[in-house]
PDB file of C-alpha atoms and ligand atoms in Angstrom:
ATOM      1  CA  MET E   1       0.000   0.000   0.000  1.00 57.00           C
ATOM      2  CA  GLU E   2       1.170   3.471  -0.793  1.00 63.00           C
ATOM      3  CA  ALA E   3       2.244   5.517   2.218  1.00 72.00           C
ATOM      4  CA  LEU E   4       0.008   8.491   2.899  1.00 75.00           C
ATOM      5  CA  LYS E   5       1.758  11.780   3.186  1.00 80.00           C
ATOM      6  CA  ILE E   6       0.896  14.098   6.063  1.00 81.00           C
ATOM      7  CA  ALA E   7       1.123  17.821   5.384  1.00 82.00           C
ATOM      8  CA  SER E   8       3.222  19.677   7.954  1.00 82.00           C
ATOM      9  CA  ASP E   9       0.267  21.880   8.892  1.00 84.00           C
ATOM     10  CA  ASN E  10      -2.141  18.968   9.315  1.00 87.00           C
ATOM     11  CA  TYR E  11      -2.777  19.429  13.037  1.00 90.00           C
ATOM     12  CA  VAL E  12      -5.694  17.025  13.037  1.00 93.00           C
ATOM     13  CA  ALA E  13      -3.508  14.102  11.899  1.00 93.00           C
ATOM     14  CA  PHE E  14      -0.769  15.247  14.275  1.00 93.00           C
ATOM     15  CA  THR E  15      -3.048  15.153  17.317  1.00 95.00           C
ATOM     16  CA  PHE E  16      -4.434  11.756  16.264  1.00 96.00           C
ATOM     17  CA  PHE E  17      -0.908  10.297  16.126  1.00 95.00           C
ATOM     18  CA  ILE E  18       0.197  11.848  19.418  1.00 95.00           C
ATOM     19  CA  GLY E  19      -3.086  10.781  21.011  1.00 97.00           C
ATOM     20  CA  THR E  20      -2.591   7.164  19.924  1.00 97.00           C
ATOM     21  CA  MET E  21       0.929   6.994  21.288  1.00 97.00           C
ATOM     22  CA  ALA E  22       0.093   8.764  24.561  1.00 98.00           C
ATOM     23  CA  MET E  23      -2.823   6.412  25.250  1.00 98.00           C
ATOM     24  CA  MET E  24      -0.662   3.358  24.471  1.00 98.00           C
ATOM     25  CA  ALA E  25       2.171   4.521  26.739  1.00 98.00           C
ATOM     26  CA  ALA E  26      -0.233   5.361  29.573  1.00 98.00           C
ATOM     27  CA  SER E  27      -1.838   1.891  29.303  1.00 98.00           C
ATOM     28  CA  VAL E  28       1.507   0.121  29.550  1.00 98.00           C
ATOM     29  CA  PHE E  29       2.353   2.258  32.590  1.00 98.00           C
ATOM     30  CA  PHE E  30      -0.917   1.597  34.439  1.00 98.00           C
ATOM     31  CA  PHE E  31      -0.932  -2.127  33.646  1.00 98.00           C
ATOM     32  CA  PHE E  32       2.634  -2.639  34.835  1.00 98.00           C
ATOM     33  CA  GLU E  33       2.010  -0.607  37.991  1.00 97.00           C
ATOM     34  CA  VAL E  34      -0.960  -2.711  39.106  1.00 97.00           C
ATOM     35  CA  GLY E  35       1.444  -5.260  40.624  1.00 96.00           C
ATOM     36  CA  ASN E  36       3.198  -2.571  42.720  1.00 94.00           C
ATOM     37  CA  THR E  37      -0.065  -1.111  43.987  1.00 96.00           C
ATOM     38  CA  PRO E  38      -1.482  -1.769  47.488  1.00 95.00           C
ATOM     39  CA  LYS E  39      -4.171  -4.431  47.194  1.00 95.00           C
ATOM     40  CA  LYS E  40      -7.139  -2.184  47.986  1.00 93.00           C
ATOM     41  CA  TRP E  41      -6.331   0.151  45.054  1.00 96.00           C
ATOM     42  CA  GLN E  42      -5.402  -2.460  42.445  1.00 97.00           C
ATOM     43  CA  THR E  43      -8.799  -2.557  40.759  1.00 97.00           C
ATOM     44  CA  SER E  44      -8.868   1.241  40.486  1.00 97.00           C
ATOM     45  CA  VAL E  45      -5.434   1.383  38.827  1.00 97.00           C
ATOM     46  CA  LEU E  46      -6.418  -1.501  36.537  1.00 98.00           C
ATOM     47  CA  VAL E  47      -9.542   0.413  35.442  1.00 98.00           C
ATOM     48  CA  SER E  48      -7.339   3.471  34.716  1.00 98.00           C
ATOM     49  CA  GLY E  49      -5.354   1.232  32.368  1.00 98.00           C
ATOM     50  CA  LEU E  50      -8.496  -0.154  30.740  1.00 98.00           C
ATOM     51  CA  ILE E  51      -9.723   3.385  30.028  1.00 98.00           C
ATOM     52  CA  THR E  52      -6.506   4.416  28.253  1.00 98.00           C
ATOM     53  CA  PHE E  53      -6.222   1.019  26.528  1.00 98.00           C
ATOM     54  CA  ILE E  54      -9.720   1.223  25.044  1.00 98.00           C
ATOM     55  CA  ALA E  55      -8.890   4.755  23.916  1.00 98.00           C
ATOM     56  CA  ALA E  56      -5.563   3.603  22.427  1.00 98.00           C
ATOM     57  CA  VAL E  57      -7.317   1.021  20.242  1.00 98.00           C
ATOM     58  CA  HIS E  58      -9.929   3.553  19.079  1.00 98.00           C
ATOM     59  CA  TYR E  59      -7.267   6.200  18.458  1.00 97.00           C
ATOM     60  CA  TYR E  60      -5.334   3.740  16.344  1.00 97.00           C
ATOM     61  CA  TYR E  61      -8.425   3.302  14.148  1.00 96.00           C
ATOM     62  CA  MET E  62      -9.388   6.974  14.171  1.00 96.00           C
ATOM     63  CA  ARG E  63      -5.871   7.972  13.145  1.00 94.00           C
ATOM     64  CA  GLY E  64      -6.011   5.649  10.117  1.00 93.00           C
ATOM     65  CA  TYR E  65      -9.570   6.608   9.223  1.00 94.00           C
ATOM     66  CA  ASN E  66      -8.817  10.310   9.336  1.00 93.00           C
ATOM     67  CA  LEU E  67      -5.620   9.880   7.335  1.00 91.00           C
ATOM     68  CA  GLN E  68      -7.319   7.944   4.546  1.00 91.00           C
ATOM     69  CA  THR E  69     -10.602   9.823   4.293  1.00 91.00           C
ATOM     70  CA  GLY E  70      -9.800  13.257   5.771  1.00 89.00           C
ATOM     71  CA  ASP E  71     -13.097  13.007   7.669  1.00 88.00           C
ATOM     72  CA  SER E  72     -13.979  13.143  11.358  1.00 89.00           C
ATOM     73  CA  PRO E  73     -14.243   9.634  12.831  1.00 92.00           C
ATOM     74  CA  THR E  74     -17.414  10.534  14.723  1.00 90.00           C
ATOM     75  CA  PHE E  75     -18.649   6.963  14.972  1.00 93.00           C
ATOM     76  CA  PHE E  76     -15.437   5.557  16.530  1.00 94.00           C
ATOM     77  CA  ARG E  77     -15.238   8.597  18.758  1.00 95.00           C
ATOM     78  CA  TYR E  78     -18.622   7.909  20.301  1.00 96.00           C
ATOM     79  CA  VAL E  79     -18.026   4.150  20.610  1.00 96.00           C
ATOM     80  CA  ASP E  80     -14.867   5.020  22.525  1.00 97.00           C
ATOM     81  CA  TRP E  81     -16.711   7.446  24.820  1.00 97.00           C
ATOM     82  CA  LEU E  82     -19.545   5.000  25.352  1.00 97.00           C
ATOM     83  CA  LEU E  83     -17.027   2.542  26.808  1.00 98.00           C
ATOM     84  CA  THR E  84     -14.612   4.848  28.606  1.00 98.00           C
ATOM     85  CA  VAL E  85     -16.957   7.392  30.227  1.00 98.00           C
ATOM     86  CA  PRO E  86     -18.979   4.718  32.101  1.00 97.00           C
ATOM     87  CA  LEU E  87     -15.623   3.285  33.255  1.00 97.00           C
ATOM     88  CA  MET E  88     -14.749   6.703  34.676  1.00 97.00           C
ATOM     89  CA  CYS E  89     -18.046   6.516  36.575  1.00 97.00           C
ATOM     90  CA  VAL E  90     -16.900   3.109  37.867  1.00 97.00           C
ATOM     91  CA  GLU E  91     -13.788   4.847  39.248  1.00 96.00           C
ATOM     92  CA  PHE E  92     -15.963   7.217  41.317  1.00 96.00           C
ATOM     93  CA  TYR E  93     -17.885   4.239  42.636  1.00 97.00           C
ATOM     94  CA  LEU E  94     -14.718   2.276  43.482  1.00 96.00           C
ATOM     95  CA  ILE E  95     -13.067   5.073  45.425  1.00 94.00           C
ATOM     96  CA  THR E  96     -16.207   5.833  47.473  1.00 94.00           C
ATOM     97  CA  LYS E  97     -17.178   2.187  47.957  1.00 92.00           C
ATOM     98  CA  LYS E  98     -15.175   1.874  51.169  1.00 86.00           C
ATOM     99  CA  ALA E  99     -17.276   4.717  52.580  1.00 89.00           C
ATOM    100  CA  GLY E 100     -20.460   2.816  51.720  1.00 91.00           C
ATOM    101  CA  ALA E 101     -21.317   3.672  48.099  1.00 91.00           C
ATOM    102  CA  LYS E 102     -24.224   1.523  46.929  1.00 94.00           C
ATOM    103  CA  ILE E 103     -24.478  -0.167  43.555  1.00 96.00           C
ATOM    104  CA  GLY E 104     -27.507   2.054  42.760  1.00 96.00           C
ATOM    105  CA  LEU E 105     -25.187   5.070  42.654  1.00 97.00           C
ATOM    106  CA  LEU E 106     -23.006   3.319  40.089  1.00 97.00           C
ATOM    107  CA  TRP E 107     -26.017   2.590  37.863  1.00 97.00           C
ATOM    108  CA  ARG E 108     -27.266   6.169  38.082  1.00 97.00           C
ATOM    109  CA  LEU E 109     -23.863   7.515  37.041  1.00 97.00           C
ATOM    110  CA  ILE E 110     -23.646   5.014  34.184  1.00 97.00           C
ATOM    111  CA  ALA E 111     -27.211   5.695  33.010  1.00 98.00           C
ATOM    112  CA  ALA E 112     -26.630   9.461  33.007  1.00 98.00           C
ATOM    113  CA  SER E 113     -23.408   9.073  31.017  1.00 98.00           C
ATOM    114  CA  VAL E 114     -25.109   6.826  28.443  1.00 98.00           C
ATOM    115  CA  VAL E 115     -27.999   9.316  28.021  1.00 98.00           C
ATOM    116  CA  MET E 116     -25.461  12.161  27.672  1.00 98.00           C
ATOM    117  CA  LEU E 117     -23.537  10.339  24.929  1.00 97.00           C
ATOM    118  CA  VAL E 118     -26.441   8.827  22.971  1.00 98.00           C
ATOM    119  CA  THR E 119     -28.272  12.172  22.736  1.00 97.00           C
ATOM    120  CA  GLY E 120     -24.980  13.874  21.781  1.00 95.00           C
ATOM    121  CA  TYR E 121     -24.395  11.297  19.047  1.00 95.00           C
ATOM    122  CA  LEU E 122     -27.889  11.784  17.624  1.00 96.00           C
ATOM    123  CA  GLY E 123     -27.370  15.554  17.526  1.00 93.00           C
ATOM    124  CA  GLU E 124     -23.984  15.257  15.885  1.00 90.00           C
ATOM    125  CA  THR E 125     -24.978  12.690  13.237  1.00 90.00           C
ATOM    126  CA  VAL E 126     -28.575  11.547  12.644  1.00 92.00           C
ATOM    127  CA  TYR E 127     -30.424  14.758  13.575  1.00 90.00           C
ATOM    128  CA  ARG E 128     -27.838  17.405  12.819  1.00 86.00           C
ATOM    129  CA  SER E 129     -30.472  19.985  11.941  1.00 86.00           C
ATOM    130  CA  SER E 130     -31.805  19.825  15.515  1.00 87.00           C
ATOM    131  CA  SER E 131     -28.372  19.645  17.132  1.00 88.00           C
ATOM    132  CA  VAL E 132     -29.269  22.388  19.638  1.00 90.00           C
ATOM    133  CA  LEU E 133     -32.136  20.365  21.108  1.00 93.00           C
ATOM    134  CA  TRP E 134     -30.021  17.200  21.423  1.00 95.00           C
ATOM    135  CA  GLY E 135     -27.139  19.189  22.830  1.00 93.00           C
ATOM    136  CA  VAL E 136     -29.426  20.598  25.533  1.00 95.00           C
ATOM    137  CA  LEU E 137     -30.755  17.130  26.438  1.00 97.00           C
ATOM    138  CA  SER E 138     -27.197  15.817  26.602  1.00 97.00           C
ATOM    139  CA  SER E 139     -26.197  18.741  28.831  1.00 97.00           C
ATOM    140  CA  ILE E 140     -28.971  17.978  31.331  1.00 98.00           C
ATOM    141  CA  ALA E 141     -27.512  14.487  31.832  1.00 98.00           C
ATOM    142  CA  TYR E 142     -24.038  16.017  32.065  1.00 98.00           C
ATOM    143  CA  PHE E 143     -25.118  18.454  34.800  1.00 97.00           C
ATOM    144  CA  TYR E 144     -26.711  15.617  36.729  1.00 98.00           C
ATOM    145  CA  ILE E 145     -23.303  13.864  36.801  1.00 98.00           C
ATOM    146  CA  VAL E 146     -21.630  17.133  37.849  1.00 98.00           C
ATOM    147  CA  TYR E 147     -24.236  17.506  40.606  1.00 98.00           C
ATOM    148  CA  LEU E 148     -23.688  13.985  41.975  1.00 97.00           C
ATOM    149  CA  ILE E 149     -19.927  14.449  42.045  1.00 97.00           C
ATOM    150  CA  TRP E 150     -19.787  18.010  43.402  1.00 97.00           C
ATOM    151  CA  PHE E 151     -22.746  18.164  45.802  1.00 96.00           C
ATOM    152  CA  GLY E 152     -24.560  14.823  45.793  1.00 95.00           C
ATOM    153  CA  GLU E 153     -23.834  11.322  46.969  1.00 95.00           C
ATOM    154  CA  VAL E 154     -20.313  11.036  45.561  1.00 96.00           C
ATOM    155  CA  ALA E 155     -19.220  14.256  47.312  1.00 95.00           C
ATOM    156  CA  ASN E 156     -20.768  13.205  50.643  1.00 95.00           C
ATOM    157  CA  LEU E 157     -19.281   9.723  50.590  1.00 95.00           C
ATOM    158  CA  ALA E 158     -15.853  11.039  49.622  1.00 95.00           C
ATOM    159  CA  GLN E 159     -15.901  13.301  52.692  1.00 93.00           C
ATOM    160  CA  SER E 160     -16.371  10.343  55.011  1.00 92.00           C
ATOM    161  CA  ALA E 161     -13.793   8.167  53.200  1.00 91.00           C
ATOM    162  CA  GLY E 162     -10.791  10.002  54.649  1.00 91.00           C
ATOM    163  CA  PRO E 163      -8.714  13.021  53.610  1.00 93.00           C
ATOM    164  CA  GLN E 164      -6.872  11.338  50.709  1.00 93.00           C
ATOM    165  CA  VAL E 165     -10.038  10.085  49.012  1.00 94.00           C
ATOM    166  CA  ALA E 166     -11.721  13.459  49.618  1.00 94.00           C
ATOM    167  CA  LYS E 167      -8.777  15.264  48.024  1.00 95.00           C
ATOM    168  CA  ALA E 168      -8.614  12.935  44.991  1.00 95.00           C
ATOM    169  CA  THR E 169     -12.376  13.184  44.475  1.00 95.00           C
ATOM    170  CA  ARG E 170     -12.121  16.981  44.534  1.00 96.00           C
ATOM    171  CA  ILE E 171      -9.464  16.914  41.790  1.00 96.00           C
ATOM    172  CA  LEU E 172     -11.477  14.432  39.719  1.00 97.00           C
ATOM    173  CA  ALA E 173     -14.536  16.643  40.178  1.00 97.00           C
ATOM    174  CA  TRP E 174     -12.587  19.483  38.549  1.00 97.00           C
ATOM    175  CA  PHE E 175     -11.802  17.172  35.628  1.00 97.00           C
ATOM    176  CA  VAL E 176     -15.519  16.538  35.180  1.00 97.00           C
ATOM    177  CA  LEU E 177     -16.492  20.198  35.525  1.00 97.00           C
ATOM    178  CA  VAL E 178     -13.740  21.815  33.427  1.00 96.00           C
ATOM    179  CA  GLY E 179     -12.091  19.014  31.423  1.00 95.00           C
ATOM    180  CA  TRP E 180     -15.386  17.513  30.291  1.00 96.00           C
ATOM    181  CA  ALA E 181     -16.918  20.918  29.508  1.00 94.00           C
ATOM    182  CA  VAL E 182     -14.522  21.091  26.565  1.00 92.00           C
ATOM    183  CA  TYR E 183     -16.609  18.479  24.705  1.00 93.00           C
ATOM    184  CA  PRO E 184     -19.781  20.565  24.449  1.00 92.00           C
ATOM    185  CA  LEU E 185     -17.467  23.312  23.167  1.00 87.00           C
ATOM    186  CA  GLY E 186     -16.273  20.984  20.381  1.00 84.00           C
ATOM    187  CA  TYR E 187     -19.908  20.124  19.684  1.00 88.00           C
ATOM    188  CA  ILE E 188     -20.836  23.798  19.417  1.00 86.00           C
ATOM    189  CA  LEU E 189     -17.924  24.428  17.027  1.00 81.00           C
ATOM    190  CA  GLY E 190     -18.634  21.368  14.900  1.00 78.00           C
ATOM    191  CA  THR E 191     -22.409  21.212  14.464  1.00 76.00           C
ATOM    192  CA  PRO E 192     -24.508  23.433  12.189  1.00 69.00           C
ATOM    193  CA  GLY E 193     -26.777  24.408  15.101  1.00 63.00           C
ATOM    194  CA  GLY E 194     -23.762  25.827  16.914  1.00 63.00           C
ATOM    195  CA  LEU E 195     -24.637  27.764  20.026  1.00 63.00           C
ATOM    196  CA  LEU E 196     -28.414  28.173  20.121  1.00 61.00           C
ATOM    197  CA  GLY E 197     -28.664  28.322  16.341  1.00 59.00           C
ATOM    198  CA  MET E 198     -25.691  30.625  15.872  1.00 61.00           C
ATOM    199  CA  GLN E 199     -23.040  28.879  13.791  1.00 62.00           C
ATOM    200  CA  LEU E 200     -19.614  29.802  15.090  1.00 63.00           C
ATOM    201  CA  VAL E 201     -17.455  28.336  12.320  1.00 63.00           C
ATOM    202  CA  SER E 202     -19.075  28.898   8.927  1.00 65.00           C
ATOM    203  CA  ASP E 203     -16.938  26.564   6.795  1.00 72.00           C
ATOM    204  CA  ALA E 204     -18.085  22.979   7.501  1.00 72.00           C
ATOM    205  CA  ALA E 205     -14.656  21.394   6.848  1.00 76.00           C
ATOM    206  CA  ALA E 206     -12.906  23.872   9.151  1.00 78.00           C
ATOM    207  CA  ALA E 207     -15.550  23.254  11.808  1.00 76.00           C
ATOM    208  CA  GLY E 208     -14.929  19.500  11.678  1.00 78.00           C
ATOM    209  CA  LYS E 209     -11.172  20.040  12.028  1.00 85.00           C
ATOM    210  CA  ALA E 210     -11.589  22.386  14.989  1.00 83.00           C
ATOM    211  CA  MET E 211     -13.854  19.846  16.639  1.00 84.00           C
ATOM    212  CA  ASP E 212     -11.361  16.992  16.172  1.00 91.00           C
ATOM    213  CA  ILE E 213      -8.455  18.956  17.612  1.00 91.00           C
ATOM    214  CA  VAL E 214     -10.499  20.058  20.628  1.00 88.00           C
ATOM    215  CA  TYR E 215     -11.694  16.494  21.265  1.00 92.00           C
ATOM    216  CA  ASN E 216      -8.204  14.983  20.840  1.00 95.00           C
ATOM    217  CA  ILE E 217      -6.560  17.321  23.322  1.00 93.00           C
ATOM    218  CA  ALA E 218      -9.411  16.938  25.810  1.00 94.00           C
ATOM    219  CA  ASP E 219      -9.281  13.131  25.599  1.00 96.00           C
ATOM    220  CA  ALA E 220      -5.573  12.989  26.406  1.00 96.00           C
ATOM    221  CA  ILE E 221      -5.978  15.255  29.450  1.00 95.00           C
ATOM    222  CA  ASN E 222      -9.169  13.654  30.695  1.00 97.00           C
ATOM    223  CA  LYS E 223      -8.210  10.016  30.321  1.00 98.00           C
ATOM    224  CA  ILE E 224      -4.511  10.027  31.194  1.00 98.00           C
ATOM    225  CA  GLY E 225      -4.764  12.810  33.797  1.00 97.00           C
ATOM    226  CA  PHE E 226      -7.779  11.179  35.420  1.00 96.00           C
ATOM    227  CA  GLY E 227      -5.872   7.874  35.653  1.00 97.00           C
ATOM    228  CA  LEU E 228      -2.856   9.607  37.185  1.00 98.00           C
ATOM    229  CA  VAL E 229      -5.013  11.126  39.936  1.00 97.00           C
ATOM    230  CA  ILE E 230      -6.211   7.606  40.810  1.00 97.00           C
ATOM    231  CA  TYR E 231      -2.624   6.373  40.621  1.00 97.00           C
ATOM    232  CA  SER E 232      -1.379   9.027  43.034  1.00 96.00           C
ATOM    233  CA  LEU E 233      -4.284   8.282  45.400  1.00 96.00           C
ATOM    234  CA  SER E 234      -3.176   4.632  45.411  1.00 95.00           C
ATOM    235  CA  ARG E 235       0.293   5.788  46.518  1.00 94.00           C
ATOM    236  CA  SER E 236      -0.834   8.246  49.203  1.00 93.00           C
ATOM    237  CA  ASP E 237      -3.630   6.308  50.930  1.00 76.00           C
ATOM    238  CA  GLU E 238      -2.459   3.040  52.516  1.00 65.00           C
TER     239      GLU E 238
HETATM  240  C1  LIG F 301     -12.719  10.253  27.464  1.00 71.33           C
HETATM  241  C2  LIG F 301     -13.880  10.854  27.021  1.00 71.33           C
HETATM  242  C3  LIG F 301     -14.672  11.682  27.760  1.00 71.33           C
HETATM  243  C4  LIG F 301     -14.368  12.043  29.176  1.00 71.33           C
HETATM  244  C5  LIG F 301     -15.820  12.229  27.082  1.00 71.33           C
HETATM  245  C6  LIG F 301     -16.727  13.040  27.618  1.00 71.33           C
HETATM  246  C7  LIG F 301     -17.761  13.571  26.812  1.00 71.33           C
HETATM  247  C8  LIG F 301     -18.688  14.507  27.212  1.00 71.33           C
HETATM  248  C9  LIG F 301     -18.706  15.035  28.607  1.00 71.33           C
HETATM  249  C10 LIG F 301     -19.628  14.970  26.227  1.00 71.33           C
HETATM  250  C11 LIG F 301     -20.630  15.838  26.451  1.00 71.33           C
HETATM  251  C12 LIG F 301     -21.576  16.426  25.500  1.00 71.33           C
HETATM  252  C13 LIG F 301     -22.421  17.419  25.996  1.00 71.33           C
HETATM  253  C14 LIG F 301     -22.479  17.758  27.464  1.00 71.33           C
HETATM  254  C15 LIG F 301     -23.363  18.195  25.132  1.00 71.33           C
HETATM  255  C16 LIG F 301     -23.061  18.057  23.670  1.00 71.33           C
HETATM  256  C17 LIG F 301     -22.817  16.647  23.289  1.00 71.33           C
HETATM  257  C18 LIG F 301     -21.634  16.017  24.019  1.00 71.33           C
HETATM  258  C19 LIG F 301     -21.828  14.511  23.880  1.00 71.33           C
HETATM  259  C20 LIG F 301     -20.354  16.446  23.286  1.00 71.33           C
END
C-alpha cells in the first residue's frame, strides 16, 4: 500500500498520532504498575489502564480513518466514549465504595453518562439539523453527573472516606467540571446548530477540524490525567 503523506500543517492528523501513542504509553504504565499497587487500590489502577487502553485502540483506528478519508471519525469517537466514560463513573464508585457507596449510585452515574452520549451522538450525526435540542438534552444528563460528584452522593461519601479520598475526588470533580466541559465546546464548534442556532465556524470542513483537535486534546488530558489522579491516590492512601 502506498504511504500516505501528512502535510506539515495537518494538526488534526498530528493530534491523532500523538493521542494514539500517549494512550498506548499510559496503558503500559498503568498495567505494569498494578502489581506494585497496594491491594485495595489495584482494581482502580487496573480500570485506569483499561480506560486508556480502550482509547488507544480507538485512536489507532481513528488515526487511520482520518488519514485515509480526511473526515472526522465521529462513529469511533462515540463508541470510545460510550465505553470509557462509564468506566470513569466506575472509578468514582470504586473510590467511594469503602465509605459505603451503593451499587444504585453506580447505575445512576452510568445511566446518566449513556444518556449524555447517545443524545450527543444523535445531535452530531442523525439529527444534525436539531443539534441544539439534542445538545441541551445531553447537557442535562451532564449536569446531573456534575451535581452527583460536586454536591450529591459522591461528594458526601468522599468526605467520610478520609482526607486522601476526599482530596482525589475533589481533583477528579474538577476534571468533570472543566475538562469535560470542553466536549460541548467541540460540539458547538462542529455542528450546524452551533450555540443556540448561531453557527460559530461557517466553513463545515474547518468546523470538523476544529472539533477533532479540541476532542483529541481533551481526551488525552481527561483520560490520562484522570488515571494519574487515581494512581497518586493509590500511593498516598495506605
Ligand atoms: C474520554 C472521554 C470523555 C471524558 C468524554 C466526555 C464527553 C462529554 C462530557 C460529552 C458531552 C456532551 C455534551 C455535554 C453536550 C453536547 C454533546 C456532548 C456529547 C459532546
